[in-house]
mmCIF file of C-alpha atoms in Angstrom:
data_model
loop_
_atom_site.group_PDB
_atom_site.id
_atom_site.type_symbol
_atom_site.label_atom_id
_atom_site.label_comp_id
_atom_site.label_asym_id
_atom_site.label_seq_id
_atom_site.Cartn_x
_atom_site.Cartn_y
_atom_site.Cartn_z
ATOM 1 C CA MET A 24 129.832 73.410 -93.898
ATOM 2 C CA PHE A 25 130.297 76.952 -92.535
ATOM 3 C CA SER A 26 131.298 80.319 -94.655
ATOM 4 C CA GLU A 27 134.182 81.397 -93.125
ATOM 5 C CA THR A 28 132.199 84.750 -91.853
ATOM 6 C CA THR A 29 130.375 82.404 -89.931
ATOM 7 C CA THR A 30 133.392 80.671 -88.891
ATOM 8 C CA GLN A 31 135.442 83.886 -87.257
ATOM 9 C CA LYS A 32 132.506 84.474 -85.608
ATOM 10 C CA LEU A 33 132.022 81.487 -83.493
ATOM 11 C CA LYS A 34 135.739 81.486 -83.356
ATOM 12 C CA SER A 35 135.578 85.170 -81.708
ATOM 13 C CA ALA A 36 132.225 84.205 -79.798
ATOM 14 C CA GLY A 37 134.600 80.691 -78.324
ATOM 15 C CA LEU A 38 137.529 83.584 -77.258
ATOM 16 C CA ILE A 39 134.808 85.234 -74.937
ATOM 17 C CA VAL A 40 133.452 82.317 -73.606
ATOM 18 C CA LEU A 41 137.265 80.623 -72.859
ATOM 19 C CA PHE A 42 138.314 84.563 -71.222
ATOM 20 C CA PHE A 43 135.144 84.013 -68.944
ATOM 21 C CA VAL A 44 136.318 80.229 -67.956
ATOM 22 C CA ILE A 45 139.770 80.819 -67.865
ATOM 23 C CA TRP A 46 138.544 84.001 -65.218
ATOM 24 C CA GLU A 47 136.396 81.288 -63.423
ATOM 25 C CA VAL A 48 139.180 78.547 -63.166
ATOM 26 C CA ALA A 49 142.219 80.423 -62.226
ATOM 27 C CA CYS A 50 139.230 81.834 -59.149
ATOM 28 C CA ILE A 51 139.097 78.806 -57.862
ATOM 29 C CA VAL A 52 142.428 77.311 -58.164
ATOM 30 C CA PHE A 53 144.344 79.999 -56.047
ATOM 31 C CA GLY A 54 141.354 80.316 -54.348
ATOM 32 C CA VAL A 55 140.766 83.930 -54.599
ATOM 33 C CA LYS A 56 138.016 85.554 -52.268
ATOM 34 C CA GLU A 57 135.205 86.736 -53.434
ATOM 35 C CA ILE A 58 135.882 90.359 -51.667
ATOM 36 C CA ILE A 59 138.640 90.767 -53.986
ATOM 37 C CA LEU A 60 137.989 89.264 -57.803
ATOM 38 C CA PRO A 61 134.237 87.010 -57.741
ATOM 39 C CA ARG A 62 134.317 84.628 -60.144
ATOM 40 C CA PRO A 63 131.688 85.036 -63.316
ATOM 41 C CA THR A 64 129.288 82.835 -61.880
ATOM 42 C CA VAL A 65 128.741 84.055 -58.421
ATOM 43 C CA ILE A 66 128.112 87.574 -60.176
ATOM 44 C CA MET A 67 125.984 85.792 -62.665
ATOM 45 C CA ALA A 68 124.063 84.544 -59.340
ATOM 46 C CA ALA A 69 124.102 88.124 -57.704
ATOM 47 C CA MET A 70 123.232 89.740 -60.800
ATOM 48 C CA ILE A 71 119.989 87.467 -61.021
ATOM 49 C CA GLU A 72 119.470 87.779 -57.450
ATOM 50 C CA TYR A 73 119.099 91.284 -57.091
ATOM 51 C CA PHE A 74 117.131 92.132 -60.703
ATOM 52 C CA PRO A 75 114.665 93.472 -59.072
ATOM 53 C CA GLY A 76 116.230 96.433 -56.998
ATOM 54 C CA ILE A 77 118.239 96.846 -60.309
ATOM 55 C CA ARG A 78 116.369 97.240 -62.484
ATOM 56 C CA PRO A 79 114.956 100.644 -61.450
ATOM 57 C CA HIS A 80 118.486 101.849 -61.424
ATOM 58 C CA LEU A 81 119.556 100.305 -64.654
ATOM 59 C CA ILE A 82 116.659 102.388 -66.575
ATOM 60 C CA GLN A 83 117.518 105.611 -64.947
ATOM 61 C CA THR A 84 120.939 104.577 -65.927
ATOM 62 C CA LEU A 85 120.003 103.691 -69.417
ATOM 63 C CA TYR A 86 117.300 106.847 -69.496
ATOM 64 C CA THR A 87 119.913 109.194 -68.524
ATOM 65 C CA THR A 88 122.839 108.271 -70.831
ATOM 66 C CA MET A 89 120.436 108.384 -73.928
ATOM 67 C CA VAL A 90 119.334 111.560 -73.053
ATOM 68 C CA GLY A 91 122.877 112.850 -72.660
ATOM 69 C CA PHE A 92 123.687 111.210 -75.438
ATOM 70 C CA GLY A 93 121.448 112.577 -77.347
ATOM 71 C CA LEU A 94 121.950 116.120 -76.262
ATOM 72 C CA GLY A 95 125.467 115.620 -76.900
ATOM 73 C CA VAL A 96 124.751 114.464 -80.671
ATOM 74 C CA ILE A 97 122.573 117.435 -81.727
ATOM 75 C CA ILE A 98 125.829 119.815 -80.059
ATOM 76 C CA GLY A 99 128.310 118.338 -81.761
ATOM 77 C CA VAL A 100 126.990 117.764 -85.320
ATOM 78 C CA ALA A 101 126.024 122.016 -85.191
ATOM 79 C CA LEU A 102 129.466 122.697 -83.803
ATOM 80 C CA GLY A 103 130.755 119.888 -86.516
ATOM 81 C CA LEU A 104 129.224 121.326 -89.608
ATOM 82 C CA LEU A 105 130.234 124.723 -88.315
ATOM 83 C CA ILE A 106 134.146 124.051 -87.692
ATOM 84 C CA GLY A 107 134.025 121.535 -90.868
ATOM 85 C CA THR A 108 132.745 124.591 -93.389
ATOM 86 C CA SER A 109 134.095 127.513 -91.482
ATOM 87 C CA LYS A 110 137.821 128.569 -91.532
ATOM 88 C CA VAL A 111 137.336 130.914 -88.574
ATOM 89 C CA ALA A 112 135.563 129.169 -86.475
ATOM 90 C CA TYR A 113 137.882 125.840 -87.284
ATOM 91 C CA ASP A 114 140.085 128.767 -85.552
ATOM 92 C CA THR A 115 138.358 130.058 -82.367
ATOM 93 C CA ALA A 116 136.338 126.842 -81.361
ATOM 94 C CA TYR A 117 138.683 123.743 -82.155
ATOM 95 C CA PRO A 118 140.965 125.051 -79.390
ATOM 96 C CA LEU A 119 137.681 126.021 -77.047
ATOM 97 C CA LEU A 120 137.193 122.266 -77.244
ATOM 98 C CA VAL A 121 140.554 120.433 -76.831
ATOM 99 C CA GLY A 122 140.720 122.588 -74.222
ATOM 100 C CA PHE A 123 137.512 121.923 -71.886
ATOM 101 C CA SER A 124 137.656 118.531 -73.538
ATOM 102 C CA SER A 125 141.157 118.236 -71.593
ATOM 103 C CA ILE A 126 139.855 118.945 -67.828
ATOM 104 C CA PRO A 127 138.722 115.953 -66.092
ATOM 105 C CA LYS A 128 134.709 115.325 -65.956
ATOM 106 C CA VAL A 129 135.083 114.257 -62.871
ATOM 107 C CA ALA A 130 135.767 118.310 -62.012
ATOM 108 C CA VAL A 131 132.431 119.710 -63.638
ATOM 109 C CA VAL A 132 130.488 117.448 -61.692
ATOM 110 C CA PRO A 133 130.420 119.439 -58.876
ATOM 111 C CA ILE A 134 129.816 122.475 -60.750
ATOM 112 C CA PHE A 135 126.658 120.985 -62.171
ATOM 113 C CA VAL A 136 125.298 119.990 -59.030
ATOM 114 C CA LEU A 137 126.389 123.707 -58.040
ATOM 115 C CA TRP A 138 124.680 125.059 -60.701
ATOM 116 C CA PHE A 139 121.138 122.273 -60.818
ATOM 117 C CA GLY A 140 121.175 120.083 -57.576
ATOM 118 C CA ALA A 141 121.987 116.553 -57.426
ATOM 119 C CA GLY A 142 120.236 113.946 -59.664
ATOM 120 C CA THR A 143 119.234 114.037 -62.846
ATOM 121 C CA THR A 144 120.587 116.836 -64.679
ATOM 122 C CA PRO A 145 124.137 117.199 -63.462
ATOM 123 C CA ALA A 146 124.403 112.961 -64.879
ATOM 124 C CA ILE A 147 122.882 113.728 -68.118
ATOM 125 C CA LEU A 148 125.267 117.485 -68.562
ATOM 126 C CA THR A 149 127.846 115.320 -67.581
ATOM 127 C CA SER A 150 127.036 112.613 -70.434
ATOM 128 C CA MET A 151 126.429 115.113 -73.306
ATOM 129 C CA VAL A 152 130.034 117.089 -72.135
ATOM 130 C CA ILE A 153 132.029 113.976 -72.512
ATOM 131 C CA CYS A 154 130.355 113.109 -75.172
ATOM 132 C CA VAL A 155 130.670 116.015 -77.195
ATOM 133 C CA PHE A 156 134.041 116.569 -78.470
ATOM 134 C CA PRO A 157 134.981 112.281 -80.450
ATOM 135 C CA ILE A 158 131.885 113.557 -82.765
ATOM 136 C CA VAL A 159 132.523 117.166 -83.357
ATOM 137 C CA VAL A 160 135.955 116.238 -84.796
ATOM 138 C CA ASN A 161 135.049 112.632 -86.852
ATOM 139 C CA VAL A 162 131.751 115.467 -87.913
ATOM 140 C CA ALA A 163 134.380 118.409 -88.913
ATOM 141 C CA THR A 164 137.142 115.068 -90.689
ATOM 142 C CA GLY A 165 134.876 113.838 -92.357
ATOM 143 C CA LEU A 166 133.642 117.393 -94.181
ATOM 144 C CA ALA A 167 137.113 117.838 -94.465
ATOM 145 C CA THR A 168 138.210 115.017 -97.203
ATOM 146 C CA THR A 169 135.943 116.420 -99.482
ATOM 147 C CA GLU A 170 138.462 117.404 -102.272
ATOM 148 C CA PRO A 171 138.689 120.111 -102.876
ATOM 149 C CA GLU A 172 139.021 119.771 -106.970
ATOM 150 C CA LEU A 173 136.105 118.021 -106.928
ATOM 151 C CA GLU A 174 134.041 120.936 -105.257
ATOM 152 C CA ASP A 175 135.718 123.231 -107.627
ATOM 153 C CA VAL A 176 133.907 120.566 -110.855
ATOM 154 C CA LEU A 177 130.387 121.363 -108.791
ATOM 155 C CA LYS A 178 131.078 125.274 -108.636
ATOM 156 C CA ALA A 179 132.007 125.285 -112.707
ATOM 157 C CA LEU A 180 128.755 123.129 -113.533
ATOM 158 C CA GLY A 181 126.348 125.652 -111.188
ATOM 159 C CA ALA A 182 126.078 124.021 -107.663
ATOM 160 C CA SER A 183 125.985 126.317 -104.694
ATOM 161 C CA ARG A 184 127.626 125.770 -101.415
ATOM 162 C CA TRP A 185 125.007 124.124 -100.533
ATOM 163 C CA ASP A 186 125.218 121.375 -103.169
ATOM 164 C CA VAL A 187 128.104 120.685 -102.093
ATOM 165 C CA LEU A 188 127.930 120.294 -98.660
ATOM 166 C CA TRP A 189 123.962 118.066 -99.277
ATOM 167 C CA ASN A 190 125.036 116.096 -102.074
ATOM 168 C CA VAL A 191 128.734 115.621 -101.435
ATOM 169 C CA SER A 192 130.719 116.128 -98.069
ATOM 170 C CA LEU A 193 127.582 114.872 -95.617
ATOM 171 C CA PRO A 194 127.577 111.894 -97.283
ATOM 172 C CA ARG A 195 131.647 111.277 -97.506
ATOM 173 C CA ALA A 196 131.479 112.161 -93.691
ATOM 174 C CA MET A 197 128.951 109.951 -92.914
ATOM 175 C CA PRO A 198 131.127 106.757 -92.290
ATOM 176 C CA TYR A 199 133.193 109.458 -89.672
ATOM 177 C CA PHE A 200 129.973 110.185 -87.922
ATOM 178 C CA PHE A 201 129.132 106.180 -87.093
ATOM 179 C CA ALA A 202 132.514 106.330 -85.908
ATOM 180 C CA SER A 203 131.910 109.187 -83.396
ATOM 181 C CA LEU A 204 128.702 107.763 -82.098
ATOM 182 C CA LYS A 205 129.789 104.226 -81.483
ATOM 183 C CA VAL A 206 132.584 105.705 -79.270
ATOM 184 C CA ALA A 207 130.620 108.439 -77.514
ATOM 185 C CA ILE A 208 127.976 105.729 -76.837
ATOM 186 C CA THR A 209 130.306 104.144 -74.404
ATOM 187 C CA LEU A 210 131.400 107.640 -72.874
ATOM 188 C CA ALA A 211 127.934 108.637 -72.445
ATOM 189 C CA PHE A 212 127.983 105.772 -70.198
ATOM 190 C CA VAL A 213 131.220 106.980 -68.740
ATOM 191 C CA GLY A 214 130.231 110.240 -67.977
ATOM 192 C CA THR A 215 126.173 109.285 -66.548
ATOM 193 C CA VAL A 216 128.220 106.500 -64.150
ATOM 194 C CA LEU A 217 130.786 108.840 -62.887
ATOM 195 C CA SER A 218 127.899 111.696 -62.216
ATOM 196 C CA GLU A 219 125.800 109.400 -60.214
ATOM 197 C CA THR A 220 127.803 107.831 -58.101
ATOM 198 C CA VAL A 221 129.124 111.500 -56.700
ATOM 199 C CA ALA A 222 125.365 113.413 -57.137
ATOM 200 C CA SER A 223 122.634 110.827 -56.929
ATOM 201 C CA ASN A 224 120.339 108.387 -55.604
ATOM 202 C CA ARG A 225 119.625 106.463 -57.976
ATOM 203 C CA GLY A 226 121.422 104.657 -61.199
ATOM 204 C CA ILE A 227 123.853 101.919 -61.091
ATOM 205 C CA GLY A 228 126.759 103.898 -60.308
ATOM 206 C CA ASN A 229 125.476 105.127 -57.043
ATOM 207 C CA LEU A 230 123.895 101.101 -56.883
ATOM 208 C CA MET A 231 127.820 100.812 -57.557
ATOM 209 C CA MET A 232 128.440 102.877 -54.479
ATOM 210 C CA ILE A 233 126.320 101.717 -52.342
ATOM 211 C CA ALA A 234 127.410 98.142 -52.676
ATOM 212 C CA SER A 235 131.103 99.018 -52.073
ATOM 213 C CA SER A 236 130.126 100.388 -49.354
ATOM 214 C CA ASN A 237 128.867 97.142 -47.707
ATOM 215 C CA PHE A 238 131.201 95.267 -49.428
ATOM 216 C CA ASN A 239 129.388 93.156 -51.540
ATOM 217 C CA VAL A 240 131.317 92.831 -54.496
ATOM 218 C CA PRO A 241 129.325 90.916 -56.311
ATOM 219 C CA LEU A 242 126.969 93.062 -57.296
ATOM 220 C CA VAL A 243 129.605 95.921 -58.105
ATOM 221 C CA PHE A 244 130.749 93.686 -60.818
ATOM 222 C CA ALA A 245 127.421 92.834 -61.252
ATOM 223 C CA GLY A 246 126.298 96.165 -62.508
ATOM 224 C CA LEU A 247 129.746 96.993 -64.079
ATOM 225 C CA PHE A 248 128.721 93.773 -66.612
ATOM 226 C CA LEU A 249 125.102 95.853 -66.975
ATOM 227 C CA LEU A 250 127.265 98.755 -68.195
ATOM 228 C CA ALA A 251 128.793 96.079 -70.192
ATOM 229 C CA PHE A 252 126.119 94.494 -71.972
ATOM 230 C CA LEU A 253 124.037 97.924 -72.583
ATOM 231 C CA GLY A 254 127.598 99.892 -74.175
ATOM 232 C CA VAL A 255 128.451 96.200 -76.274
ATOM 233 C CA GLY A 256 124.481 96.602 -77.205
ATOM 234 C CA LEU A 257 124.169 100.497 -78.340
ATOM 235 C CA TYR A 258 127.701 99.450 -80.089
ATOM 236 C CA VAL A 259 126.470 97.133 -82.021
ATOM 237 C CA ILE A 260 123.183 98.495 -82.907
ATOM 238 C CA PHE A 261 124.838 101.974 -84.501
ATOM 239 C CA SER A 262 127.383 99.488 -86.019
ATOM 240 C CA LEU A 263 124.076 97.563 -88.126
ATOM 241 C CA ILE A 264 122.788 101.111 -88.770
ATOM 242 C CA GLU A 265 126.187 101.661 -90.205
ATOM 243 C CA ARG A 266 125.923 99.156 -92.649
ATOM 244 C CA ARG A 267 122.603 100.367 -93.981
ATOM 245 C CA VAL A 268 123.959 104.012 -94.218
ATOM 246 C CA ALA A 269 127.467 103.931 -95.299
ATOM 247 C CA GLY A 270 127.771 100.362 -95.895
ATOM 248 C CA TRP A 271 129.373 101.454 -99.634
ATOM 249 C CA ALA A 272 132.550 102.777 -97.361
ATOM 250 C CA MET A 273 133.049 100.060 -95.488
ATOM 251 C CA ARG A 274 135.503 97.033 -97.505
ATOM 252 C CA LYS A 275 133.774 93.566 -98.683
ATOM 253 C CA THR A 276 134.700 91.811 -96.098
ATOM 254 C CA ASP A 277 132.736 94.073 -93.487
ATOM 255 C CA LEU A 278 129.382 94.111 -95.406
ATOM 256 C CA ALA A 279 129.565 90.136 -95.989
ATOM 257 C CA VAL A 280 129.075 90.592 -91.718
ATOM 258 C CA ALA A 281 125.905 92.167 -92.058
#
């Protein structure tokens, strides 16, 4: 009746629904108070009730995240190309990137606030720096997967270094690049919300802080749900783009899903 792919999708959707049903029933059976863990139906009701007030915060968080993510992609790709094609750049920049990525980003938010003041700019910068590292690593790794033998053959046929990079190395790096985008977009939301909870008067992070101070736990979870929806939605968008651009690197079962 249904194809194997459709059946698999229905099973996955059913398991997701089952998770929320178990959550709902467990809260009712064990008498869990809303201030501890609200039920999914209560969270959805709060989301609908407060959505007119949530909307501007949601738009602000999405805008901040996308700007920071876009800047992170530009910087990450540039550094990845540099590190992936230059041994000197690799030995110089890679240790610095590893060291910087090891710093908890909550520690850099006060520095951004000191430099630029509270508001949107620190949130954009935090979102940017938190998603640069996975993009750099994946792009550089993708470029490094080009076989030296293939490069030697192309150069023997008269191809320049730029020709090898444009026609072979970059296409080979596309699966790694899109994998990094799917990781980076989720991290970008983390950076944005982290900064909004510390130094902003708008955004989902700020909304959740105000709601928690008022002990409005359903509204706090509504903010978490909205962030999850945004993250999943953007992840799916990049997955669809990946299937169109780098579908050749996927398994046939993955292509059948598209």
